Short mmCIF file of N, CA and C in Angstrom, two decimals:
data_model
loop_
_atom_site.label_atom_id
_atom_site.label_comp_id
_atom_site.label_asym_id
_atom_site.label_seq_id
_atom_site.Cartn_x
_atom_site.Cartn_y
_atom_site.Cartn_z
N UNK A 1 0.90 -1.11 -0.11
CA UNK A 1 0.11 -0.01 -0.19
C UNK A 1 0.87 1.42 -0.16
N UNK A 2 0.48 2.26 -0.58
CA UNK A 2 1.28 3.69 -0.71
C UNK A 2 0.12 4.89 -0.13
N UNK A 3 0.87 5.59 0.70
CA UNK A 3 0.35 6.59 1.50
C UNK A 3 1.19 7.73 0.72
N UNK A 4 -0.18 8.57 -0.30
CA UNK A 4 0.61 10.26 -0.35
C UNK A 4 0.18 11.10 0.67
N UNK A 5 1.49 12.03 1.00
CA UNK A 5 0.64 12.92 2.48
C UNK A 5 1.18 14.00 2.00
N UNK A 6 0.59 15.06 2.02
CA UNK A 6 0.50 16.24 1.17
C UNK A 6 0.58 17.31 2.56
N UNK A 7 1.95 17.69 2.80
CA UNK A 7 1.81 18.66 3.93
C UNK A 7 2.69 19.85 3.89
N UNK A 8 2.53 20.85 4.48
CA UNK A 8 3.52 22.32 4.88
C UNK A 8 4.53 22.13 5.61
N UNK A 9 5.50 22.42 5.78
CA UNK A 9 6.70 22.25 6.96
C UNK A 9 6.20 23.53 8.11
N UNK A 10 5.31 24.10 7.92
CA UNK A 10 5.11 25.40 9.21
C UNK A 10 3.55 25.30 9.50
N UNK A 11 2.72 23.70 8.39
CA UNK A 11 1.38 23.88 9.24
C UNK A 11 1.37 23.04 10.29
N UNK A 12 0.83 23.43 11.54
CA UNK A 12 0.19 22.90 12.87
C UNK A 12 -0.42 21.48 12.47
N UNK A 13 -1.43 21.60 11.55
CA UNK A 13 -2.08 20.55 11.73
C UNK A 13 -1.33 19.81 10.99
N UNK A 14 -0.80 20.17 9.70
CA UNK A 14 -0.19 18.73 9.71
C UNK A 14 1.02 18.05 10.45
N UNK A 15 1.54 18.66 11.10
CA UNK A 15 2.50 18.23 12.34
C UNK A 15 1.31 17.03 13.12
N UNK A 16 0.50 17.69 13.62
CA UNK A 16 -0.59 16.95 14.29
C UNK A 16 -0.97 15.74 13.89
N UNK A 17 -1.34 15.52 12.50
CA UNK A 17 -1.78 14.66 11.51
C UNK A 17 -0.60 13.97 11.61
N UNK A 18 0.36 13.87 11.50
CA UNK A 18 1.65 13.17 11.32
C UNK A 18 1.79 12.34 12.57
N UNK A 19 1.74 13.60 13.91
CA UNK A 19 1.28 12.25 15.09
C UNK A 19 0.90 11.43 15.17
N UNK A 20 -0.78 11.74 14.98
CA UNK A 20 -2.03 10.94 14.90
C UNK A 20 -1.69 9.32 13.85
N UNK A 21 -0.93 10.00 12.83
CA UNK A 21 -0.43 8.95 12.14
C UNK A 21 0.67 7.75 12.54
N UNK A 22 1.33 8.35 12.90
CA UNK A 22 2.34 7.73 13.50
C UNK A 22 2.01 7.09 14.89
N UNK A 23 1.13 7.49 15.87
CA UNK A 23 0.50 6.66 16.53
C UNK A 23 -0.41 5.37 16.26
N UNK A 24 -1.15 5.72 15.17
CA UNK A 24 -2.05 4.85 14.63
C UNK A 24 -1.45 3.36 13.89
N UNK A 25 -0.35 3.95 13.29
CA UNK A 25 0.62 3.20 12.44
C UNK A 25 1.60 2.22 13.44
N UNK A 26 1.77 2.74 14.59
CA UNK A 26 2.58 2.00 16.23
C UNK A 26 1.29 1.04 16.53
N UNK A 27 0.13 1.41 16.67
CA UNK A 27 -0.63 0.51 17.01
C UNK A 27 -1.45 -0.48 16.25
N UNK A 28 -1.32 -0.57 15.02
CA UNK A 28 -1.83 -1.27 13.89
C UNK A 28 -0.57 -0.85 12.73
N UNK A 29 0.53 -1.82 12.73
CA UNK A 29 1.35 -1.50 12.09
C UNK A 29 1.00 -2.18 10.37
N UNK A 30 1.42 -1.40 9.53
CA UNK A 30 0.90 -2.05 8.03
C UNK A 30 2.42 -2.25 7.13
N UNK A 31 2.52 -3.55 7.33
CA UNK A 31 3.97 -4.48 6.88
C UNK A 31 3.41 -3.79 5.16
N UNK A 32 4.93 -3.22 4.64
CA UNK A 32 5.18 -2.63 3.30
C UNK A 32 4.52 -1.72 2.62
N UNK A 33 4.03 -0.57 4.13
CA UNK A 33 3.02 0.77 3.66
C UNK A 33 4.46 1.56 3.16
N UNK A 34 4.13 2.31 2.14
CA UNK A 34 5.30 2.96 1.74
C UNK A 34 4.63 4.55 1.48
N UNK A 35 5.18 5.36 2.78
CA UNK A 35 4.70 6.51 2.78
C UNK A 35 5.59 7.16 2.09
N UNK A 36 4.99 8.86 1.16
CA UNK A 36 5.87 9.42 0.18
C UNK A 36 5.37 10.70 0.90
N UNK A 37 6.37 11.80 1.12
CA UNK A 37 5.84 13.45 1.77
C UNK A 37 5.59 13.84 0.47
N UNK A 38 4.69 14.68 0.30
CA UNK A 38 4.65 15.58 -0.70
C UNK A 38 4.46 17.02 -0.39
N UNK A 39 5.04 18.04 -0.94
CA UNK A 39 5.05 19.61 -0.52
C UNK A 39 3.55 20.08 -0.85
N UNK A 40 3.25 20.60 -0.01
CA UNK A 40 1.93 21.52 -0.30
C UNK A 40 2.27 23.04 0.41
N UNK A 41 1.90 24.10 -0.33
CA UNK A 41 2.10 25.08 0.07
C UNK A 41 1.23 25.76 0.81
N UNK A 42 0.34 26.15 2.18
CA UNK A 42 0.03 26.45 3.06
C UNK A 42 -0.86 28.09 2.29
N UNK A 43 0.41 28.62 2.19
CA UNK A 43 -0.16 30.00 1.63
C UNK A 43 0.59 30.21 0.42
N UNK A 44 0.10 30.04 -0.79
CA UNK A 44 0.53 30.06 -2.24
C UNK A 44 0.98 31.90 -2.33
N UNK A 45 0.00 32.56 -1.59
CA UNK A 45 -0.02 33.95 -1.90
C UNK A 45 1.48 34.39 -1.11
N UNK A 46 2.01 33.84 -0.20
CA UNK A 46 3.04 34.63 0.94
C UNK A 46 4.16 35.37 -0.11
N UNK A 47 4.51 36.29 0.10
CA UNK A 47 5.35 37.13 -0.12
C UNK A 47 6.97 35.90 -0.61
N UNK A 48 7.62 36.32 -1.35
CA UNK A 48 8.84 35.13 -1.44
C UNK A 48 9.68 35.03 -0.22
N UNK A 49 9.87 36.46 0.39
CA UNK A 49 10.80 36.80 1.77
C UNK A 49 9.86 36.64 3.03
N UNK A 50 8.86 35.98 2.80
CA UNK A 50 7.85 35.81 3.70
C UNK A 50 7.32 37.39 4.00
N UNK A 51 6.51 37.33 5.73
CA UNK A 51 5.87 38.65 5.97
C UNK A 51 6.12 38.67 7.41
N UNK A 52 5.79 39.65 8.26
CA UNK A 52 5.81 39.94 9.55
C UNK A 52 4.67 39.04 10.00
N UNK A 53 4.75 38.56 11.45
CA UNK A 53 3.65 37.45 11.75
C UNK A 53 2.49 38.22 12.00
N UNK A 54 2.64 39.85 12.25
CA UNK A 54 1.38 40.49 13.00
C UNK A 54 0.75 40.88 11.44
N UNK A 55 0.93 41.12 10.49
CA UNK A 55 0.81 41.49 9.34
C UNK A 55 -0.07 40.24 8.60
N UNK A 56 0.83 39.16 8.76
CA UNK A 56 0.04 37.71 8.36
C UNK A 56 -1.45 37.58 9.13
N UNK A 57 -0.95 37.67 10.71
CA UNK A 57 -2.31 37.20 11.12
C UNK A 57 -3.38 38.16 11.02
N UNK A 58 -3.04 39.54 10.82
CA UNK A 58 -4.34 40.25 10.47
C UNK A 58 -4.89 39.93 8.67
N UNK A 59 -3.76 39.52 7.94
CA UNK A 59 -4.34 39.43 6.76
C UNK A 59 -4.81 37.59 6.50
N UNK A 60 -4.49 36.91 7.00
CA UNK A 60 -5.16 35.53 7.27
C UNK A 60 -6.30 35.16 7.93
N UNK A 61 -6.49 35.79 9.32
CA UNK A 61 -7.14 35.23 10.15
C UNK A 61 -8.18 36.92 10.34
N UNK A 62 -8.09 38.09 9.70
CA UNK A 62 -8.69 39.32 10.14
C UNK A 62 -7.90 40.16 11.50
N UNK A 63 -6.95 39.30 12.37
CA UNK A 63 -6.83 40.08 13.10
C UNK A 63 -6.33 38.95 14.20
N UNK A 64 -5.47 39.59 15.28
CA UNK A 64 -5.29 38.97 16.71
C UNK A 64 -6.04 38.06 17.04
N UNK A 65 -7.47 38.42 17.44
CA UNK A 65 -8.39 38.01 18.10
C UNK A 65 -8.66 36.79 17.57
N UNK A 66 -8.93 36.84 16.33
CA UNK A 66 -9.68 35.60 15.50
C UNK A 66 -8.68 34.67 15.41
N UNK A 67 -7.20 34.99 15.03
CA UNK A 67 -6.24 34.16 15.37
C UNK A 67 -5.94 33.45 16.37
N UNK A 68 -6.40 34.05 17.95
CA UNK A 68 -6.01 33.22 18.77
C UNK A 68 -6.86 32.78 19.11
N UNK A 69 -8.38 32.25 18.94
CA UNK A 69 -9.28 31.61 18.93
C UNK A 69 -8.96 30.32 18.05
N UNK A 70 -8.39 30.67 16.64
CA UNK A 70 -8.03 29.69 15.78
C UNK A 70 -6.71 29.03 16.50
N UNK A 71 -6.01 29.51 16.75
CA UNK A 71 -4.78 28.68 17.37
C UNK A 71 -4.91 28.35 19.10
N UNK A 72 -5.91 28.72 19.40
CA UNK A 72 -6.22 28.05 20.73
C UNK A 72 -6.54 26.77 20.42
N UNK A 73 -7.54 26.48 19.66
CA UNK A 73 -7.84 25.18 19.16
C UNK A 73 -6.70 23.98 18.74
N UNK A 74 -6.32 24.95 17.84
CA UNK A 74 -5.15 24.19 17.21
C UNK A 74 -4.04 23.30 18.64
N UNK A 75 -3.53 24.71 19.54
CA UNK A 75 -3.23 24.12 20.67
C UNK A 75 -3.74 22.84 21.89
N UNK A 76 -4.77 23.12 21.84
CA UNK A 76 -5.22 21.74 22.68
C UNK A 76 -5.04 20.62 21.53
N UNK A 77 -5.42 20.66 20.37
CA UNK A 77 -5.09 19.35 19.66
C UNK A 77 -3.78 19.19 19.39
N UNK A 78 -3.09 20.04 19.85
CA UNK A 78 -1.17 19.95 19.60
C UNK A 78 -0.91 19.10 21.06
N UNK A 79 -1.51 19.70 22.08
CA UNK A 79 -1.08 18.92 23.28
C UNK A 79 -1.68 17.61 23.79
N UNK A 80 -2.45 17.22 22.87
CA UNK A 80 -3.43 16.13 23.21
C UNK A 80 -2.35 14.67 22.44
N UNK A 81 -1.12 15.55 21.71
CA UNK A 81 -0.31 14.87 20.80
C UNK A 81 1.25 15.39 21.33
N UNK A 82 0.81 15.68 22.63
CA UNK A 82 2.32 15.76 22.77
C UNK A 82 3.42 16.53 22.57
N UNK A 83 2.41 17.84 21.77
CA UNK A 83 2.87 19.12 20.85
C UNK A 83 3.05 20.35 21.77
N UNK A 84 3.81 21.13 22.05
CA UNK A 84 3.82 22.52 22.59
C UNK A 84 4.22 23.71 21.69
N UNK A 85 3.20 23.61 21.09
CA UNK A 85 3.11 24.96 20.11
C UNK A 85 3.38 26.36 20.97
N UNK A 86 4.45 27.21 20.19
CA UNK A 86 4.63 28.43 20.65
C UNK A 86 4.42 29.58 19.88
N UNK A 87 3.43 29.44 19.31
CA UNK A 87 3.22 30.70 18.06
C UNK A 87 3.51 32.06 18.64
N UNK A 88 3.54 31.99 19.49
CA UNK A 88 3.85 33.61 20.50
C UNK A 88 5.10 33.90 20.10
N UNK A 89 5.94 32.77 19.80
CA UNK A 89 7.46 33.13 19.67
C UNK A 89 7.84 33.26 18.23
N UNK A 90 6.66 33.54 17.45
CA UNK A 90 6.92 33.43 15.77
C UNK A 90 6.75 35.44 15.24
N UNK A 91 7.82 35.75 15.32
CA UNK A 91 7.95 36.81 14.39
C UNK A 91 7.90 37.16 13.20
N UNK A 92 7.93 36.04 12.32
CA UNK A 92 8.11 36.23 11.18
C UNK A 92 7.52 34.82 10.21
N UNK A 93 6.78 34.96 9.33
CA UNK A 93 5.86 33.64 8.77
C UNK A 93 6.50 33.66 7.24
N UNK A 94 7.49 32.71 7.04
CA UNK A 94 8.29 32.36 5.88
C UNK A 94 7.13 31.77 4.96
N UNK A 95 7.79 32.05 3.33
CA UNK A 95 7.29 31.76 2.38
C UNK A 95 7.94 30.13 2.24
N UNK A 96 7.38 29.05 2.36
CA UNK A 96 7.54 27.08 2.42
C UNK A 96 8.04 27.00 1.17
N UNK A 97 8.01 27.69 -0.19
CA UNK A 97 8.02 26.87 -1.09
C UNK A 97 9.65 26.30 -1.23
N UNK A 98 10.36 27.28 -0.93
CA UNK A 98 11.84 26.82 -0.86
C UNK A 98 12.36 25.54 0.18
N UNK A 99 11.35 25.66 1.36
CA UNK A 99 11.48 24.77 2.42
C UNK A 99 11.50 23.28 2.04
N UNK A 100 10.61 22.87 1.43
CA UNK A 100 9.72 21.50 1.21
C UNK A 100 10.71 20.54 0.01
N UNK A 101 11.06 19.39 0.00
CA UNK A 101 11.92 18.81 -0.63
C UNK A 101 11.42 18.76 -2.00
N UNK A 102 12.26 18.49 -2.87
CA UNK A 102 11.63 18.39 -3.99
C UNK A 102 10.39 17.80 -4.35
N UNK A 103 9.66 17.69 -4.98
CA UNK A 103 8.19 17.26 -5.57
C UNK A 103 8.20 17.01 -6.86
N UNK A 104 7.95 15.88 -7.45
CA UNK A 104 7.99 15.63 -8.90
C UNK A 104 6.10 15.85 -9.34
N UNK A 105 5.34 16.12 -8.27
CA UNK A 105 4.22 15.92 -8.95
C UNK A 105 4.04 17.92 -8.74
N UNK A 106 4.89 18.39 -8.36
CA UNK A 106 4.27 19.63 -7.93
C UNK A 106 4.72 20.60 -9.38
N UNK A 107 3.83 21.26 -9.96
CA UNK A 107 4.00 22.02 -11.07
C UNK A 107 4.99 23.02 -11.02
N UNK A 108 5.83 23.40 -11.70
CA UNK A 108 6.63 25.00 -11.35
C UNK A 108 5.21 26.10 -11.58
N UNK A 109 5.76 27.10 -11.05
CA UNK A 109 4.74 28.29 -11.04
C UNK A 109 4.65 28.90 -12.48
#
């Protein structure tokens, strides 16, 4: 069996999903399972140099209060997987297109 996983390196839900998949496979091993990680760009309109985190939150979520509500849910889900997210420590949101490994399925812009 082959499993293609599309993930962005900065996506917190992707990390949570990875941990959940690891736990599921530990509980029910799948001999012969081939996992292929594929690049996914969570924010395709992100400028090449990324952007200030405050501006990112305003643009994506309509401001810090809406972002806090979203990230509170992510923190809670992360905690259930032993992930301690520190979103307040992020001052810059990068463009992840160059952070992902080459993906033969990804089309050039």
